Amino acid sequence: MTEAAMNIEMQVLVGLQVLLVVALLSLMVVYLRNMKKQQVGLTKSFGKGFFIGLVTDFGDTIGIGSFATTTTLFKLTNYMDDDRKLPGTMNAAHAIPVFVEALFFLTSVKIELMTLIPMTLAAVTGATIGTRLTANWPTRKIQHALSIALTIAALFMLIKLLANPGQTDSMAVHGLHGWLLVLGLVVNFGLGVLMTIGLGNYTPELIFFSLVGVNPLIAFPVMMMDAAMIMFTATLNFVRTGRVEWRGLPGLVVGGVIGVIIAAKFVTGINITVLSYFIVLIALWTAFGLYRESKKPELRH
């Protein structure tokens, strides 16, 4: 890469970081204004929220995701008085920690911008179209199919790891090229669509990058940028329609940010082979969760 190209890439990277910081600060202003308007104290239920945010965003940063664990902890602690506010509260609580995740992985993991930017745009486009496209989709059937697909993909990845123990060739690759990039765009577009019906993008992206022979750490800035951009829009919509529980939200955010910082150091320092086996476990656990969800009554839209 020429010096001029490196300078351009650095400028774009700085621009993305500025964008993330501006969006993060904008959300903070929105939260404070609405809490003042609703006359909700910053310290109300702070401890409970802090604990939930710490645990769930730690898990989110290492690739487990946060929505399922947040829902479970909300139920266990009787956090929510109105379940109709559950999606909005989760988006609002995790949006700022996800921006911190994106900022961290954008600066600590080397990734080619010609992979990061197109794949992020593909996911955001999929999410934008998906709100209309998935309105009448059979969610439970999709969950069942995805549970099978994730299981098969995890087994393929496990076979690859066992057949090539200690393989580190992928560490030298920092992006997708040619037909793999095209495939990546298709995958991310599809994941963006599926996110509109509550299906996460983390595990599928980790599996995808691993199976195509790329360092799975490369998936982290991509999936965090995807989530940050999509959650920003979703959160503003939930706030505007009054579907956020403000009590305890500062605790959720602060605990979440601390959980991100702790987990991010863990992920970037882990051995690549260990990380790959961990991804297999996450994929199998996610597949089991999807299968269990698919057996519940069909969602009503």
C-alpha atoms as one frame of an Amber mdcrd trajectory, in Angstrom:
protein
   0.000   0.000   0.000   1.381   3.438  -0.961   1.898   6.201   1.588  -0.917
   8.238   0.014  -3.317   5.292   0.279  -2.297   4.738   3.894  -2.978   8.394
   4.676  -6.425   8.197   3.079  -7.231   5.024   5.032  -6.117   6.687   8.266
  -8.307   9.722   7.548 -11.320   7.497   6.875 -10.634   5.550  10.076 -10.480
   8.779  12.086 -13.696   9.908  10.389 -15.455   6.698  11.472 -14.224   7.157
  15.026 -15.506  10.753  15.077 -18.862   9.545  13.742 -19.120   6.969  16.524
 -18.209   9.513  19.224 -20.736  12.058  17.909 -23.481   9.416  17.803 -22.582
   8.260  21.334 -22.697  11.803  22.732 -25.975  12.460  20.893 -27.579   9.463
  22.590 -26.336  10.643  25.981 -27.990  14.037  25.421 -31.235  12.370  24.330
 -31.222  10.136  27.428 -30.550  12.996  29.862 -33.251  15.202  28.308 -35.856
  12.452  28.476 -34.964  11.473  32.038 -35.264  15.094  33.101 -38.600  15.365
  31.277 -39.863  12.166  32.949 -38.440  13.339  36.317 -36.440  10.123  36.757
 -33.389  10.392  39.029 -30.015   9.281  37.677 -29.362   7.082  40.724 -32.749
   5.334  40.831 -32.206   1.528  40.558 -28.600   2.296  39.562 -27.076  -0.715
  41.339 -29.431  -3.248  39.779 -28.947  -1.728  36.351 -25.162  -1.618  36.797
 -24.991  -5.352  37.557 -27.177  -6.289  34.578 -25.245  -4.025  32.205 -21.863
  -5.324  33.406 -22.783  -8.984  32.889 -24.689  -8.648  29.623 -22.285  -6.328
  27.809 -19.309  -8.417  28.905 -21.021 -11.312  27.150 -21.900  -9.109  24.193
 -18.268  -8.085  23.682 -16.990 -11.665  23.583 -19.576 -12.543  20.934 -22.396
 -14.092  22.965 -24.781 -11.197  22.380 -26.745  -9.287  24.999 -30.478  -9.413
  24.315 -31.154 -12.972  25.519 -29.118 -12.521  28.703 -30.667  -9.102  29.362
 -34.179 -10.500  28.987 -33.326 -13.304  31.444 -31.832 -10.958  34.043 -34.718
  -8.500  33.661 -37.102 -11.356  34.484 -35.020 -12.679  37.388 -34.686  -9.237
  39.012 -38.228  -8.038  38.208 -36.610  -5.079  36.471 -39.419  -4.317  34.025
 -42.906  -3.199  35.033 -44.134  -3.198  31.439 -42.855  -5.879  29.035 -43.967
  -3.752  26.099 -40.962  -1.545  26.841 -38.537  -4.486  26.785 -37.195  -4.112
  23.189 -36.825  -0.345  23.489 -35.133  -0.508  26.888 -32.650  -3.152  25.705
 -31.741  -1.113  22.630 -31.334   2.072  24.675 -29.305   0.301  27.379 -26.892
  -1.425  25.020 -26.528   1.207  22.274 -23.820   3.244  24.047 -21.805   0.170
  25.176 -21.956  -1.123  21.582 -20.552   2.206  20.348 -17.699   1.747  22.845
 -17.201  -1.802  21.501 -17.044  -0.485  17.942 -14.546   2.232  18.898 -12.316
  -0.256  20.706 -12.226  -2.920  17.992 -11.896  -0.315  15.253  -8.635   0.861
  16.803  -7.267  -2.417  18.216  -8.010  -4.860  15.383  -6.466  -4.329  11.955
  -9.160  -4.553   9.277  -9.246  -3.336   5.696 -11.722  -0.495   5.292 -12.852
  -1.933   1.949 -14.203  -4.844   3.977 -15.502  -2.917   6.983 -17.432  -0.134
   5.241 -19.209  -2.147   2.497 -20.205  -4.893   4.941 -21.558  -2.355   7.444
 -23.552  -0.628   4.708 -24.898  -4.006   3.548 -26.166  -4.818   7.060 -27.723
  -1.368   7.543 -29.409  -1.619   4.130 -30.739  -5.056   5.012 -32.116  -3.764
   8.314 -33.758  -0.773   6.598 -35.477  -2.952   4.001 -36.135  -5.735   6.495
 -38.572  -3.735   8.633 -41.060  -3.988   5.759 -39.865  -7.242   4.227 -40.153
  -9.417   7.348 -43.509  -8.109   8.586 -45.316 -11.367   7.783 -42.446 -13.846
   7.881 -42.901 -17.049   9.957 -40.377 -16.197  12.674 -40.435 -19.620  14.368
 -39.741 -21.488  11.116 -36.826 -19.163  10.380 -35.436 -19.739  13.880 -35.699
 -23.502  13.365 -33.913 -23.349  10.004 -31.179 -21.091  11.381 -30.607 -23.395
  14.362 -29.914 -26.242  11.926 -27.704 -24.049   9.703 -25.658 -22.781  12.668
 -25.177 -26.321  13.989 -23.912 -27.536  10.616 -21.602 -24.517  10.259 -20.224
 -25.056  13.794 -19.527 -28.723  13.044 -17.718 -27.789   9.812 -15.618 -25.305
  11.766 -14.853 -27.921  14.426 -13.749 -30.422  11.759 -11.528 -27.732  10.227
  -9.934 -27.020  13.627  -9.330 -30.726  14.337  -7.940 -31.369  10.856  -5.576
 -28.361  11.043  -4.595 -27.969  14.706  -2.706 -24.773  15.474  -3.348 -23.299
  12.017  -2.497 -19.569  12.050  -2.505 -18.637   8.348  -5.650 -16.573   8.815
  -3.775 -14.145  11.087  -2.124 -12.603   8.018  -5.462 -11.802   6.356  -7.246
  -8.601   7.365 -10.148  -8.434   4.954 -12.215 -10.093   2.252 -11.416  -9.882
  -1.457 -13.042 -10.831  -4.754 -15.911 -13.277  -4.582 -15.474 -13.678  -0.806
 -16.221  -9.980  -0.342 -19.305 -10.322  -2.562 -20.390 -13.324  -0.490 -19.738
 -11.323   2.680 -21.959  -8.498   1.451 -24.773 -10.960   0.711 -24.377 -12.569
   4.151 -24.388  -9.221   5.948 -27.382  -7.963   3.989 -29.258 -11.110   5.006
 -28.201 -10.716   8.641 -29.396  -7.105   8.583 -32.808  -8.313   7.402 -32.934
 -11.020  10.090 -32.002  -8.539  12.830 -35.387  -6.861  12.316 -37.112  -9.979
  13.666 -34.812 -10.200  16.678 -32.106 -12.558  15.397 -28.531 -11.600  16.270
 -25.674 -11.065  13.826 -22.689 -11.812  16.085 -22.456 -15.599  15.950 -23.194
 -15.964  12.200 -20.526 -13.360  11.384 -17.951 -15.034  13.623 -18.657 -18.373
  11.944 -18.587 -16.864   8.438 -15.175 -15.223   8.844 -13.758 -18.360  10.453
 -15.003 -20.690   7.714 -13.587 -18.550   4.876 -10.123 -18.654   6.433  -9.942
 -15.170   7.930  -8.839 -14.348  11.466 -12.158 -14.373  13.412 -11.038 -11.258
  15.291 -11.690  -9.394  12.006 -15.388 -10.129  12.545 -15.500  -8.053  15.749
 -15.172  -4.522  14.280 -17.565  -5.511  11.471 -20.280  -6.912  13.724 -19.906
  -4.086  16.257 -20.200  -1.420  13.545 -23.265  -3.212  12.150 -24.924  -3.312
  15.559 -23.979   0.281  16.454 -25.444   1.805  13.294 -28.631  -0.266  13.442
 -29.170   0.225  17.195 -28.689   3.991  16.925 -31.677   4.334  14.582 -33.757
   1.796  16.508 -33.089   3.509  19.841 -34.153   6.940  18.580 -37.399   5.394
  17.281 -38.085   3.686  20.627 -37.381   6.914  22.547 -39.645   8.937  20.250
 -42.527   6.492  20.734 -42.101   6.345  24.529 -41.112   2.670  24.729 -38.092
   2.982  27.051 -37.969   2.328  30.817 -35.746   5.151  32.087 -35.500   3.936
  35.671 -32.070   2.332  36.109 -30.903   3.134  32.577 -27.764   5.080  33.698
 -26.686   2.025  35.706 -27.231  -0.233  32.696 -25.127   2.049  30.488 -22.268
   2.594  32.966 -22.132  -1.099  33.909 -22.279  -2.012  30.237 -19.358   0.250
  29.298 -17.209  -1.219  32.097 -18.176  -4.740  30.996 -17.096  -3.871  27.440
 -13.696  -2.583  28.577 -12.973  -5.714  30.653 -14.124  -8.135  27.945 -12.416
  -6.322  25.055  -9.003  -6.763  26.681  -9.793 -10.459  27.131 -10.862 -11.033
  23.524  -7.948  -9.251  21.842  -5.425 -11.073  24.022  -6.802 -14.586  23.546
  -5.022 -17.240  21.471  -6.582 -17.537  17.999  -7.100 -21.307  18.301  -8.759
 -20.944  21.703 -10.963 -18.188  20.264 -11.957 -20.470  17.380 -13.033 -23.281
  19.719 -14.904 -20.704  21.805 -16.761 -19.559  18.672 -17.830 -23.170  18.030
 -19.286 -23.330  21.559 -21.070 -19.991  21.095 -22.523 -21.181  17.773 -23.830
 -24.433  19.278 -25.289 -22.571  22.267 -26.946 -20.019  19.961 -28.316 -22.825
  17.770 -29.791 -24.521  20.845 -31.400 -21.233  21.921 -32.900 -20.690  18.468
 -34.237 -24.258  18.395 -35.834 -23.797  21.811 -37.391 -20.493  20.719 -38.704
 -22.091  17.527 -40.854 -24.465  19.587 -42.772 -21.615  21.197 -46.043 -20.266
  19.717 -45.606 -18.144  16.589 -45.029 -14.426  17.219 -47.878 -12.081  16.397
 -46.992  -9.021  14.294
